[in-house]
Tab-separated table of C-alpha atoms in Angstrom:
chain	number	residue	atom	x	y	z
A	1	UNK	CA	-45.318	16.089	-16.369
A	2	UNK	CA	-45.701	18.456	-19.889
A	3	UNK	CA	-46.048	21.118	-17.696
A	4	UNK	CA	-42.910	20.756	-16.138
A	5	UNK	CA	-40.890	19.566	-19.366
A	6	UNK	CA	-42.372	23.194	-20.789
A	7	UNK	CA	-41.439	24.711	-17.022
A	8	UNK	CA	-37.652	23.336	-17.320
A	9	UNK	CA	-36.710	22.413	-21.112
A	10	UNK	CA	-35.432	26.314	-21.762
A	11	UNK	CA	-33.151	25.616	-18.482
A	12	UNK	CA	-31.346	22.798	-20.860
A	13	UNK	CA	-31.745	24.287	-23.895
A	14	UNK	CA	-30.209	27.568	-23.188
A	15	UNK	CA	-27.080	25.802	-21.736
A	16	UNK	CA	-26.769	23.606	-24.518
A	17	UNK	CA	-26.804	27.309	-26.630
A	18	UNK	CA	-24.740	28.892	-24.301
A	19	UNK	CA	-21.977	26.374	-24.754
A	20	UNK	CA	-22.329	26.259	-28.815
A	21	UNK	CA	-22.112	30.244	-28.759
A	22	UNK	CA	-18.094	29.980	-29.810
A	23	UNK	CA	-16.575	29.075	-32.737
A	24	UNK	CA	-13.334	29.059	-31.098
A	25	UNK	CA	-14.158	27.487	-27.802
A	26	UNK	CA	-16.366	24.503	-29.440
A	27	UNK	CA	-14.184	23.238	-31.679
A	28	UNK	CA	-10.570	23.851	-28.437
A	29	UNK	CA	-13.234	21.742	-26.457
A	30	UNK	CA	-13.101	18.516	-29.277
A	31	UNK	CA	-9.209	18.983	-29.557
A	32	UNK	CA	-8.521	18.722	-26.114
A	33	UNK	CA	-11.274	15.945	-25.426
A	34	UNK	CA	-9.682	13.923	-27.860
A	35	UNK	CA	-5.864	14.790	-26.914
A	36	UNK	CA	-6.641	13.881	-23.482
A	37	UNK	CA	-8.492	10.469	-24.678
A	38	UNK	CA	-5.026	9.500	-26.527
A	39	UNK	CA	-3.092	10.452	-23.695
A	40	UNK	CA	-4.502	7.887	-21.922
A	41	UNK	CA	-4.812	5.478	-24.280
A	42	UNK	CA	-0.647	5.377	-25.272
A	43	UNK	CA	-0.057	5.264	-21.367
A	44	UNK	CA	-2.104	1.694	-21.094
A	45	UNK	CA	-0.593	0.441	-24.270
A	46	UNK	CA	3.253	0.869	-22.664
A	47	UNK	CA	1.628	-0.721	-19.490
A	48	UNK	CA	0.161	-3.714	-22.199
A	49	UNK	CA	2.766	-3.804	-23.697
A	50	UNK	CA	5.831	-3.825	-20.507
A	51	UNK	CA	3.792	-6.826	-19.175
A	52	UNK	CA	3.980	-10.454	-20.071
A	53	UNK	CA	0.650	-11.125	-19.114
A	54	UNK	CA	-2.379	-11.164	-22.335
A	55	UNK	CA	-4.719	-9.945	-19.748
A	56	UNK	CA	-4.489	-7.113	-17.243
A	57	UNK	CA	-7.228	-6.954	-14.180
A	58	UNK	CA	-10.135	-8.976	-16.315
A	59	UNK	CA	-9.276	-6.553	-19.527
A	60	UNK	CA	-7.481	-7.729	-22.862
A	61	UNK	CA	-5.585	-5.294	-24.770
A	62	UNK	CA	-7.739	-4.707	-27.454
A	63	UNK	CA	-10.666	-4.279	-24.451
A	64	UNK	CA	-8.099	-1.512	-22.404
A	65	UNK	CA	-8.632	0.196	-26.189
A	66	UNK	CA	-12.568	0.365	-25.868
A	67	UNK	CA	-12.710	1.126	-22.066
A	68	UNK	CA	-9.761	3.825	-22.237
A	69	UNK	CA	-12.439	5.669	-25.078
A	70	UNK	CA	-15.519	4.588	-23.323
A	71	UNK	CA	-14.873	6.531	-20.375
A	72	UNK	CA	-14.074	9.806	-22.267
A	73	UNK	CA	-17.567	9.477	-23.803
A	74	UNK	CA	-19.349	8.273	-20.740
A	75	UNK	CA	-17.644	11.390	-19.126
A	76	UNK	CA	-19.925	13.551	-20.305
A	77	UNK	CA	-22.290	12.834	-17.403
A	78	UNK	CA	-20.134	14.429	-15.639
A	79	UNK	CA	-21.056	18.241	-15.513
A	80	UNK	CA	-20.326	20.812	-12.435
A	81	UNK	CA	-23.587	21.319	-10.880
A	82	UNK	CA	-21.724	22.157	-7.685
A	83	UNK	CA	-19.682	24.967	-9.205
A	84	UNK	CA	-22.834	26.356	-10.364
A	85	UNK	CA	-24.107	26.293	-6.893
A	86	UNK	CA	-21.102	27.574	-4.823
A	87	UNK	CA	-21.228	30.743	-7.578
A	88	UNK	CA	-24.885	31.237	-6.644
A	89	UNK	CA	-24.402	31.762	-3.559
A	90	UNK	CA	-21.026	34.128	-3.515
A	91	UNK	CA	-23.201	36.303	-5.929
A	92	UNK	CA	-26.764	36.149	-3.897
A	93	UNK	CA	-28.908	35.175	-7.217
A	94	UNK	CA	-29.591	31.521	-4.945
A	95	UNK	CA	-31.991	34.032	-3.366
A	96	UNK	CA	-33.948	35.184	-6.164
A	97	UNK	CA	-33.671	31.331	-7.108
A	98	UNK	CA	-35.803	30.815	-3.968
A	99	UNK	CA	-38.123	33.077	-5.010
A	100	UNK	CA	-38.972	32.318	-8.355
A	101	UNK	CA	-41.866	29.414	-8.643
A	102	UNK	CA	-39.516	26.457	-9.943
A	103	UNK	CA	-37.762	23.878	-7.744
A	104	UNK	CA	-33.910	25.251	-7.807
A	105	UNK	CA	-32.596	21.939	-8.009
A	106	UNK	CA	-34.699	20.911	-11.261
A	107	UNK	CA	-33.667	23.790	-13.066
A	108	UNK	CA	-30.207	23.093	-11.986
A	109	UNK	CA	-30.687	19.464	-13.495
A	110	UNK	CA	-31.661	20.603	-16.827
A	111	UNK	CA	-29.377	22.881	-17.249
A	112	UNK	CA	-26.657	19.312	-16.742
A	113	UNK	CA	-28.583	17.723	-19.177
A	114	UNK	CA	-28.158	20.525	-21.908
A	115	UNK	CA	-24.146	20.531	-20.983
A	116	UNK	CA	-24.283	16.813	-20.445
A	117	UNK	CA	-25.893	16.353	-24.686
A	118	UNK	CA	-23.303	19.000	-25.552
A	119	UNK	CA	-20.030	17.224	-24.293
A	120	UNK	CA	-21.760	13.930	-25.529
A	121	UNK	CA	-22.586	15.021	-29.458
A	122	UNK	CA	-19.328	17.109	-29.659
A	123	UNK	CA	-16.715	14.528	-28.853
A	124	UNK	CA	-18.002	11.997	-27.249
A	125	UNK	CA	-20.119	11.024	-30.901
A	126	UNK	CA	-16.717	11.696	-32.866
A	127	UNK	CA	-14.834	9.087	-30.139
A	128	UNK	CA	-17.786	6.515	-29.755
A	129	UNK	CA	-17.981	6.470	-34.100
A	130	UNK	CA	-14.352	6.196	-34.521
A	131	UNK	CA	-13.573	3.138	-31.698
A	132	UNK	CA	-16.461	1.094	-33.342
A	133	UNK	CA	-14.315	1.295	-36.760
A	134	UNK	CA	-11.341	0.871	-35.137
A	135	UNK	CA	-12.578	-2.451	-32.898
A	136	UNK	CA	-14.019	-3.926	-36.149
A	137	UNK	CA	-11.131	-3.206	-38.949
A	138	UNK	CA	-7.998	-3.361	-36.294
A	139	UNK	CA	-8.885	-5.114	-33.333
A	140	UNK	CA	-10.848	-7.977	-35.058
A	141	UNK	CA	-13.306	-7.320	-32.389
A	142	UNK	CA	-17.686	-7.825	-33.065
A	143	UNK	CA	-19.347	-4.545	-33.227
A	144	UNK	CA	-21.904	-3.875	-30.437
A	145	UNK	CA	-25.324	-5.150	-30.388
A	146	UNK	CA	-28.005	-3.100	-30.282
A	147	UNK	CA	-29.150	-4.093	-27.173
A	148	UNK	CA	-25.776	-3.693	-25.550
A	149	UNK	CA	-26.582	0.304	-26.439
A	150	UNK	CA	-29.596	0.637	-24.688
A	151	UNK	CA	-28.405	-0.917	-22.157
A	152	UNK	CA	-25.418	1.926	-21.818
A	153	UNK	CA	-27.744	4.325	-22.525
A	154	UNK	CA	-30.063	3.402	-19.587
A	155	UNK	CA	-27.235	2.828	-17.438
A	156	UNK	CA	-25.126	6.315	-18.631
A	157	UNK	CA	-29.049	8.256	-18.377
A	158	UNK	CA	-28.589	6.771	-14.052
A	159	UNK	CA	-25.368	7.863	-14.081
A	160	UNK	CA	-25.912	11.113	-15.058
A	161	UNK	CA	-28.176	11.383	-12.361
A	162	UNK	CA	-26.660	9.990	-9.835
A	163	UNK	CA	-23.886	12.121	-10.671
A	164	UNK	CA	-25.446	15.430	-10.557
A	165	UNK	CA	-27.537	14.365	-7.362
A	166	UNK	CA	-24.691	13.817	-5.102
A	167	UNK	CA	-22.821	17.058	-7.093
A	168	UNK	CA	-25.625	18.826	-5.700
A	169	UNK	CA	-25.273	17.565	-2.258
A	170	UNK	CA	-21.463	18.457	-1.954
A	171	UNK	CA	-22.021	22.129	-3.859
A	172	UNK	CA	-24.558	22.867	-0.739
A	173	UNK	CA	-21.140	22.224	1.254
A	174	UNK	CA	-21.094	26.291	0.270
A	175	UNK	CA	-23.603	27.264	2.407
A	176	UNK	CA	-21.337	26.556	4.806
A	177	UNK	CA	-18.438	27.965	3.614
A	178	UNK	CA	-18.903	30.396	0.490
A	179	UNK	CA	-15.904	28.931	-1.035
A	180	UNK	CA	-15.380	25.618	-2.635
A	181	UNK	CA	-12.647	25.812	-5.343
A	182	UNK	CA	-10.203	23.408	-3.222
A	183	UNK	CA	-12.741	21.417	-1.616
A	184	UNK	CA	-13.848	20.879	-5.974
A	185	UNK	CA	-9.755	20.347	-6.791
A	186	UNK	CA	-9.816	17.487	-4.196
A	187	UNK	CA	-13.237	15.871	-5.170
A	188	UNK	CA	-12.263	15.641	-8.885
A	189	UNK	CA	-9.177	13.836	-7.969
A	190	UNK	CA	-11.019	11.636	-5.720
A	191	UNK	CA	-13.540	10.763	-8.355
A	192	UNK	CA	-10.610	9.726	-10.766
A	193	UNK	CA	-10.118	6.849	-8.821
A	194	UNK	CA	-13.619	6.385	-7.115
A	195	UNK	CA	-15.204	6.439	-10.930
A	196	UNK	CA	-12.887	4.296	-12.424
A	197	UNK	CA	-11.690	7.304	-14.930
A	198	UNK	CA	-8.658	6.761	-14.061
A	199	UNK	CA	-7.533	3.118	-13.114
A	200	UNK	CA	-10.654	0.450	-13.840
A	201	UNK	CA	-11.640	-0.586	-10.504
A	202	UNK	CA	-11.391	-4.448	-11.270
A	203	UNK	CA	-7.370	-3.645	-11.417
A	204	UNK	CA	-7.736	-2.926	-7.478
A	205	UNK	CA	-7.118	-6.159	-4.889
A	206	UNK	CA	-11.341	-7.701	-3.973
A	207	UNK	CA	-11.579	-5.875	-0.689
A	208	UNK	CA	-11.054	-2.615	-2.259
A	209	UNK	CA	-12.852	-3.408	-5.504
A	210	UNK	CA	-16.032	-4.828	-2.773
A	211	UNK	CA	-15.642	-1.145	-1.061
A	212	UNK	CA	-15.501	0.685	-4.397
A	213	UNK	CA	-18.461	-0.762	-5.956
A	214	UNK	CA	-20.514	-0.674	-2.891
A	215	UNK	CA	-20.102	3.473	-3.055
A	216	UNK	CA	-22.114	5.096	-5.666
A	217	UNK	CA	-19.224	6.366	-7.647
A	218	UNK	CA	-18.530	3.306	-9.395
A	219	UNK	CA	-22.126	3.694	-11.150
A	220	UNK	CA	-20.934	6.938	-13.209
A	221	UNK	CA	-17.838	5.464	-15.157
A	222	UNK	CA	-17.072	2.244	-14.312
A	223	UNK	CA	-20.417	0.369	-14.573
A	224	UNK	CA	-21.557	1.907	-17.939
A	225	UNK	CA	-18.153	1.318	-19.900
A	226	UNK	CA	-18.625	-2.712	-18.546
A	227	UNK	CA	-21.919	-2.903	-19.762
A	228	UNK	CA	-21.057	-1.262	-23.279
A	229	UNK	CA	-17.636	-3.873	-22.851
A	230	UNK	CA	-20.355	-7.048	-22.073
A	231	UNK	CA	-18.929	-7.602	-18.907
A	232	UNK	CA	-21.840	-7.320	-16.943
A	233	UNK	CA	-24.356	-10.025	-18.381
A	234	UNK	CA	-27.650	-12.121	-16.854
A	235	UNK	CA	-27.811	-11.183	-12.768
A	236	UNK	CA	-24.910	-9.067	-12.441
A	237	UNK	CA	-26.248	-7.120	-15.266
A	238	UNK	CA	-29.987	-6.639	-13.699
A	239	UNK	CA	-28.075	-5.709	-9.983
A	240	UNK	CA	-25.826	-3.060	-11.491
A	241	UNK	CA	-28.435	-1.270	-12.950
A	242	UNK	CA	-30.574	-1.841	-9.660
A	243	UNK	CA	-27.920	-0.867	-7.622
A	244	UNK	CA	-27.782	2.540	-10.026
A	245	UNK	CA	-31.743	3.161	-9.347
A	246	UNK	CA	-31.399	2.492	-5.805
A	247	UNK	CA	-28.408	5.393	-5.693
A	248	UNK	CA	-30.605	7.701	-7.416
A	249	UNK	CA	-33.528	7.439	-4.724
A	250	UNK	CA	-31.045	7.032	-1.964
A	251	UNK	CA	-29.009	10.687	-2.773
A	252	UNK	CA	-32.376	12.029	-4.016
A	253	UNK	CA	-33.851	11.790	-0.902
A	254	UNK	CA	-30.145	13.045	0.781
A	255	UNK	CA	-30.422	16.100	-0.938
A	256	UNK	CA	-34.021	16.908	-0.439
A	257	UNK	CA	-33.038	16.511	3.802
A	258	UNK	CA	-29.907	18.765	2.825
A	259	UNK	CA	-31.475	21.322	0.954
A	260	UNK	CA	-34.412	22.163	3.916
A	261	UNK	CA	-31.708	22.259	6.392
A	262	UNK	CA	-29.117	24.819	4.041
A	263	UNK	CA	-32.058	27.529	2.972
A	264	UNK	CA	-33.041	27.624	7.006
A	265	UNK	CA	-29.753	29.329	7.318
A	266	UNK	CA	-29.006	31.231	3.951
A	267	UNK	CA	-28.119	34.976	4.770
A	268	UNK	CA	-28.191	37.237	1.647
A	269	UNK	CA	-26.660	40.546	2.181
A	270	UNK	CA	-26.715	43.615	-0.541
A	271	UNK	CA	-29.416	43.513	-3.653
């Protein structure tokens, strides 16, 4: 296990330098982040606020606040690992991946993690500070335990990994066919709503809600904001976070079966 922290470490570290390199692009990166968050946020206060009704698909107001920021900083989990892929293998350097004595989707895993810690200490810190003030002095809200955090934590560590397990599984889609910019264009969309990003997936009627949470999609957004929001508490608490484990064996073992049957067929032409 050292051995292999020492093997893969630089994979995450050197992304995590690679992304602090420019001035200009780090600190674009926390304006935008946060622009987007309050787009989103003075969208589901006109909704609040249009609608007679306190609470909105199991969410108060002053909860829609928390989630709407929640999922900006639980977004970080959320890094491209099959864009990465697809450009390995227009270029040809998946071959002297192959090659190399490391396991190509470790390395590939790291290198999340070091852009995962990057989008999470830039903005997603600044966010997560700033709605815990803002719950406490505005909303009259408790502040989080410090159990609740953990919890998150645990959950948002399965997340990312469920996450960049099945991202690895749909970037092998480019063995196939070299190209995967719309097929990426259509899965982020997708994911908006699948993730609960976009709409909270208790706002949709039961039988779509019972659909949603039975795909593993629903483990990377929505089911770490409800833990950090105390919605998920005694045995609905211990199966979401089983239910996370179980997708990380489950799309582990997917792309493992994927992966054997892709590098059977990878042609690399030119040097």
């Amino acid at each position: 296990m050292v051995k292999s922290l020492k093997i893969y470490l630089p994979f995450a570290s050197n992304e995590l330098k690679r992304m602090m390199a420019y001035k200009g692009a780090f600190y674009l990166f926390i304006l935008i982040s946060l622009f987007k968050s309050f787009i989103s946020y003075y969208l589901w206060m006109a909704v609040y606020g249009s609608s007679d009704k306190g609470v909105l698909g199991g969410l108060s107001q002053s909860e829609m606040v928390v989630y709407v920021f929640m999922v900006y900083v639980t977004s970080a989990v959320m890094v491209p690992l099959s864009d990465w892929v697809s450009d390995d293998v227009i270029k040809g350097t998946v071959a002297m991946n192959l090659i190399k004595p490391i396991d190509y989707r470790l390395s590939l895993i790291f290198r999340a993690m070091g852009n995962m810690i990057y989008s999470f200490l830039t903005p997603g810190i600044l966010i997560w500070v700033g709605v815990e003030i803002y719950k406490v002095t505005v909303l009259g809200l408790a502040p989080v335990t410090v159990g609740r955090i953990i919890l998150y934590l645990i959950s948002c560590m399965m997340s990312f990994l469920i996450y960049v397990l099945f991202d690895f599984c749909f970037g092998m889609i480019a063995f196939f066919t070299t190209y995967i910019f719309g097929l990426l264009m259509v899965q982020g969309a997708l994911l908006s709503f699948l993730t609960g990003q976009l709409i909270p997936i208790s706002f949709f009627p039961g039988a779509v809600q019972n659909i949603f949470e039975f795909l593993p999609f629903s483990s990377i957004i929505y089911t770490p904001v409800m833990i950090y929001l105390g919605k998920y508490s005694g045995r609905m608490l211990g199966f979401a976070l089983l239910r996370q484990a179980v997708w990380v064996v489950i799309l582990y073992v997917l792309g493992s079966l994927i992966w054997k049957k892709v590098t059977k067929r990878l042609v690399v032409l030119g040097g």
